[in-house]
mmCIF file of N, CA and C in Angstrom:
data_model
loop_
_atom_site.group_PDB
_atom_site.id
_atom_site.type_symbol
_atom_site.label_atom_id
_atom_site.label_comp_id
_atom_site.label_asym_id
_atom_site.label_seq_id
_atom_site.Cartn_x
_atom_site.Cartn_y
_atom_site.Cartn_z
ATOM 1 N N UNK A 161 78.781 122.499 101.387
ATOM 2 C CA UNK A 161 78.607 122.048 102.756
ATOM 3 C C UNK A 161 79.869 122.400 103.544
ATOM 4 N N UNK A 162 79.687 122.961 104.721
ATOM 5 C CA UNK A 162 80.843 123.343 105.516
ATOM 6 C C UNK A 162 81.536 122.117 106.082
ATOM 7 N N UNK A 163 82.770 122.319 106.504
ATOM 8 C CA UNK A 163 83.571 121.220 107.052
ATOM 9 C C UNK A 163 82.912 120.625 108.289
ATOM 10 N N UNK A 164 82.391 121.487 109.171
ATOM 11 C CA UNK A 164 81.771 120.993 110.396
ATOM 12 C C UNK A 164 80.464 120.266 110.115
ATOM 13 N N UNK A 165 79.711 120.712 109.150
ATOM 14 C CA UNK A 165 78.439 120.069 108.831
ATOM 15 C C UNK A 165 78.652 118.657 108.296
ATOM 16 N N UNK A 166 79.803 118.423 107.690
ATOM 17 C CA UNK A 166 80.078 117.107 107.123
ATOM 18 C C UNK A 166 80.473 116.086 108.192
ATOM 19 N N UNK A 167 80.832 116.562 109.385
ATOM 20 C CA UNK A 167 81.265 115.654 110.450
ATOM 21 C C UNK A 167 80.071 115.025 111.155
ATOM 22 N N UNK A 168 80.243 113.799 111.550
ATOM 23 C CA UNK A 168 79.234 113.146 112.366
ATOM 24 C C UNK A 168 79.479 113.494 113.819
ATOM 25 N N UNK A 169 78.426 113.606 114.610
ATOM 26 C CA UNK A 169 78.622 113.890 116.033
ATOM 27 C C UNK A 169 79.505 112.826 116.681
ATOM 28 N N UNK A 170 80.446 113.276 117.506
ATOM 29 C CA UNK A 170 81.298 112.338 118.218
ATOM 30 C C UNK A 170 82.510 111.862 117.450
ATOM 31 N N UNK A 171 82.720 112.390 116.237
ATOM 32 C CA UNK A 171 83.899 111.988 115.464
ATOM 33 C C UNK A 171 84.898 113.130 115.443
ATOM 34 N N UNK A 172 86.169 112.778 115.390
ATOM 35 C CA UNK A 172 87.224 113.780 115.344
ATOM 36 C C UNK A 172 87.535 114.133 113.904
ATOM 37 N N UNK A 173 87.844 115.385 113.684
ATOM 38 C CA UNK A 173 88.249 115.837 112.362
ATOM 39 C C UNK A 173 89.611 115.226 112.040
ATOM 40 N N UNK A 174 89.814 114.719 110.837
ATOM 41 C CA UNK A 174 91.103 114.109 110.481
ATOM 42 C C UNK A 174 92.289 115.045 110.682
ATOM 43 N N UNK A 175 92.106 116.333 110.468
ATOM 44 C CA UNK A 175 93.196 117.286 110.684
ATOM 45 C C UNK A 175 93.565 117.364 112.164
ATOM 46 N N UNK A 176 92.575 117.348 113.049
ATOM 47 C CA UNK A 176 92.844 117.368 114.489
ATOM 48 C C UNK A 176 93.581 116.104 114.919
ATOM 49 N N UNK A 177 93.232 114.985 114.322
ATOM 50 C CA UNK A 177 93.904 113.717 114.628
ATOM 51 C C UNK A 177 95.359 113.784 114.155
ATOM 52 N N UNK A 178 95.594 114.338 112.969
ATOM 53 C CA UNK A 178 96.955 114.459 112.435
ATOM 54 C C UNK A 178 97.812 115.390 113.292
ATOM 55 N N UNK A 179 97.260 116.526 113.681
ATOM 56 C CA UNK A 179 97.995 117.460 114.536
ATOM 57 C C UNK A 179 98.328 116.799 115.865
ATOM 58 N N UNK A 180 97.384 116.068 116.432
ATOM 59 C CA UNK A 180 97.620 115.358 117.687
ATOM 60 C C UNK A 180 98.698 114.301 117.564
ATOM 61 N N UNK A 181 98.706 113.583 116.448
ATOM 62 C CA UNK A 181 99.721 112.552 116.228
ATOM 63 C C UNK A 181 101.107 113.175 116.122
ATOM 64 N N UNK A 182 101.192 114.306 115.457
ATOM 65 C CA UNK A 182 102.482 114.995 115.341
ATOM 66 C C UNK A 182 102.934 115.555 116.674
ATOM 67 N N UNK A 183 101.982 116.067 117.449
ATOM 68 C CA UNK A 183 102.305 116.553 118.791
ATOM 69 C C UNK A 183 102.891 115.426 119.633
ATOM 70 N N UNK A 184 102.250 114.274 119.601
ATOM 71 C CA UNK A 184 102.735 113.124 120.364
ATOM 72 C C UNK A 184 104.131 112.689 119.897
ATOM 73 N N UNK A 185 104.328 112.664 118.588
ATOM 74 C CA UNK A 185 105.615 112.256 118.026
ATOM 75 C C UNK A 185 106.736 113.184 118.500
ATOM 76 N N UNK A 186 106.508 114.476 118.438
ATOM 77 C CA UNK A 186 107.535 115.437 118.858
ATOM 78 C C UNK A 186 107.760 115.346 120.365
ATOM 79 N N UNK A 187 106.674 115.241 121.136
ATOM 80 C CA UNK A 187 106.799 115.126 122.592
ATOM 81 C C UNK A 187 107.650 113.925 122.961
ATOM 82 N N UNK A 188 107.366 112.792 122.355
ATOM 83 C CA UNK A 188 108.115 111.571 122.664
ATOM 84 C C UNK A 188 109.565 111.660 122.200
ATOM 85 N N UNK A 189 109.794 112.247 121.032
ATOM 86 C CA UNK A 189 111.171 112.350 120.521
ATOM 87 C C UNK A 189 112.031 113.222 121.421
ATOM 88 N N UNK A 190 111.409 114.140 122.132
ATOM 89 C CA UNK A 190 112.144 115.011 123.061
ATOM 90 C C UNK A 190 112.189 114.445 124.474
ATOM 91 N N UNK A 191 111.583 113.273 124.654
ATOM 92 C CA UNK A 191 111.644 112.599 125.941
ATOM 93 C C UNK A 191 110.767 113.185 127.030
ATOM 94 N N UNK A 192 109.694 113.869 126.646
ATOM 95 C CA UNK A 192 108.786 114.463 127.624
ATOM 96 C C UNK A 192 107.581 113.561 127.855
ATOM 97 N N UNK A 193 107.094 113.561 129.078
ATOM 98 C CA UNK A 193 105.859 112.852 129.381
ATOM 99 C C UNK A 193 104.683 113.799 129.141
ATOM 100 N N UNK A 194 103.489 113.238 129.122
ATOM 101 C CA UNK A 194 102.301 114.079 128.988
ATOM 102 C C UNK A 194 102.180 115.020 130.181
ATOM 103 N N UNK A 195 102.564 114.554 131.357
ATOM 104 C CA UNK A 195 102.496 115.383 132.564
ATOM 105 C C UNK A 195 103.457 116.566 132.446
ATOM 106 N N UNK A 196 104.673 116.310 131.969
ATOM 107 C CA UNK A 196 105.650 117.396 131.812
ATOM 108 C C UNK A 196 105.163 118.440 130.814
ATOM 109 N N UNK A 197 104.633 117.985 129.692
ATOM 110 C CA UNK A 197 104.127 118.913 128.690
ATOM 111 C C UNK A 197 102.943 119.698 129.242
ATOM 112 N N UNK A 198 102.063 119.018 129.936
ATOM 113 C CA UNK A 198 100.903 119.681 130.525
ATOM 114 C C UNK A 198 101.334 120.769 131.507
ATOM 115 N N UNK A 199 102.316 120.473 132.336
ATOM 116 C CA UNK A 199 102.823 121.462 133.292
ATOM 117 C C UNK A 199 103.381 122.684 132.570
ATOM 118 N N UNK A 200 104.103 122.457 131.496
ATOM 119 C CA UNK A 200 104.690 123.566 130.746
ATOM 120 C C UNK A 200 103.623 124.431 130.074
ATOM 121 N N UNK A 201 102.509 123.800 129.675
ATOM 122 C CA UNK A 201 101.435 124.528 129.001
ATOM 123 C C UNK A 201 100.405 125.096 129.972
ATOM 124 N N UNK A 202 100.434 124.616 131.216
ATOM 125 C CA UNK A 202 99.449 125.079 132.192
ATOM 126 C C UNK A 202 98.078 124.439 132.023
ATOM 127 N N UNK A 203 98.069 123.191 131.538
ATOM 128 C CA UNK A 203 96.819 122.437 131.379
ATOM 129 C C UNK A 203 96.984 121.095 132.087
ATOM 130 N N UNK A 204 95.913 120.332 132.170
ATOM 131 C CA UNK A 204 95.989 119.005 132.790
ATOM 132 C C UNK A 204 96.555 117.999 131.791
ATOM 133 N N UNK A 205 97.095 116.903 132.312
ATOM 134 C CA UNK A 205 97.617 115.875 131.399
ATOM 135 C C UNK A 205 96.481 115.254 130.605
ATOM 136 N N UNK A 206 95.263 115.269 131.160
ATOM 137 C CA UNK A 206 94.107 114.750 130.411
ATOM 138 C C UNK A 206 93.863 115.603 129.162
ATOM 139 N N UNK A 207 94.104 116.909 129.291
ATOM 140 C CA UNK A 207 93.934 117.793 128.135
ATOM 141 C C UNK A 207 94.957 117.457 127.060
ATOM 142 N N UNK A 208 96.184 117.166 127.457
ATOM 143 C CA UNK A 208 97.215 116.767 126.491
ATOM 144 C C UNK A 208 96.794 115.466 125.810
ATOM 145 N N UNK A 209 96.237 114.539 126.575
ATOM 146 C CA UNK A 209 95.752 113.279 125.989
ATOM 147 C C UNK A 209 94.686 113.562 124.930
ATOM 148 N N UNK A 210 93.775 114.464 125.235
ATOM 149 C CA UNK A 210 92.709 114.800 124.289
ATOM 150 C C UNK A 210 93.275 115.465 123.033
ATOM 151 N N UNK A 211 94.272 116.325 123.199
ATOM 152 C CA UNK A 211 94.923 116.928 122.036
ATOM 153 C C UNK A 211 95.540 115.834 121.164
ATOM 154 N N UNK A 212 96.262 114.913 121.812
ATOM 155 C CA UNK A 212 96.980 113.886 121.057
ATOM 156 C C UNK A 212 96.041 112.917 120.346
ATOM 157 N N UNK A 213 94.869 112.677 120.895
ATOM 158 C CA UNK A 213 93.899 111.791 120.249
ATOM 159 C C UNK A 213 93.067 112.517 119.190
ATOM 160 N N UNK A 214 93.126 113.845 119.217
ATOM 161 C CA UNK A 214 92.303 114.622 118.291
ATOM 162 C C UNK A 214 90.899 114.836 118.799
ATOM 163 N N UNK A 215 90.651 114.459 120.055
ATOM 164 C CA UNK A 215 89.328 114.642 120.648
ATOM 165 C C UNK A 215 89.035 116.124 120.827
ATOM 166 N N UNK A 216 90.036 116.875 121.283
ATOM 167 C CA UNK A 216 89.927 118.327 121.424
ATOM 168 C C UNK A 216 90.832 118.993 120.414
ATOM 169 N N UNK A 217 90.326 120.037 119.832
ATOM 170 C CA UNK A 217 91.083 120.799 118.842
ATOM 171 C C UNK A 217 92.119 121.673 119.553
ATOM 172 N N UNK A 218 93.318 121.751 118.980
ATOM 173 C CA UNK A 218 94.377 122.598 119.518
ATOM 174 C C UNK A 218 94.214 123.980 118.893
ATOM 175 N N UNK A 219 94.032 125.001 119.734
ATOM 176 C CA UNK A 219 93.848 126.356 119.222
ATOM 177 C C UNK A 219 95.150 126.905 118.655
ATOM 178 N N UNK A 220 95.038 127.949 117.869
ATOM 179 C CA UNK A 220 96.238 128.553 117.277
ATOM 180 C C UNK A 220 97.146 129.126 118.357
ATOM 181 N N UNK A 221 96.585 129.694 119.409
ATOM 182 C CA UNK A 221 97.425 130.231 120.485
ATOM 183 C C UNK A 221 98.139 129.106 121.229
ATOM 184 N N UNK A 222 97.491 127.963 121.377
ATOM 185 C CA UNK A 222 98.126 126.819 122.032
ATOM 186 C C UNK A 222 99.211 126.230 121.129
ATOM 187 N N UNK A 223 98.971 126.207 119.820
ATOM 188 C CA UNK A 223 100.007 125.752 118.891
ATOM 189 C C UNK A 223 101.242 126.656 118.975
ATOM 190 N N UNK A 224 101.004 127.952 119.131
ATOM 191 C CA UNK A 224 102.117 128.882 119.287
ATOM 192 C C UNK A 224 102.892 128.561 120.559
ATOM 193 N N UNK A 225 102.181 128.307 121.661
ATOM 194 C CA UNK A 225 102.829 127.935 122.916
ATOM 195 C C UNK A 225 103.643 126.646 122.738
ATOM 196 N N UNK A 226 103.089 125.692 122.030
ATOM 197 C CA UNK A 226 103.772 124.426 121.799
ATOM 198 C C UNK A 226 105.037 124.620 120.964
ATOM 199 N N UNK A 227 105.013 125.546 120.059
ATOM 200 C CA UNK A 227 106.181 125.760 119.199
ATOM 201 C C UNK A 227 107.355 126.365 119.955
ATOM 202 N N UNK A 228 107.077 126.963 121.095
ATOM 203 C CA UNK A 228 108.133 127.577 121.895
ATOM 204 C C UNK A 228 108.731 126.531 122.758
#
């Protein structure tokens, strides 16, 4: 069974939740707000909120942007 088939509709993948938690931890440790991070990435602060909650998956290209 594939990873996606095992998920229930409306639930976040545990890996997406973990990545979001780490994103939030690093953002806060550097003293940035969600708005500041969103501006740097060119997305809305709501999108950053969704990344941090694991609601939306962070793409590999966005992870690369975040690492810079």
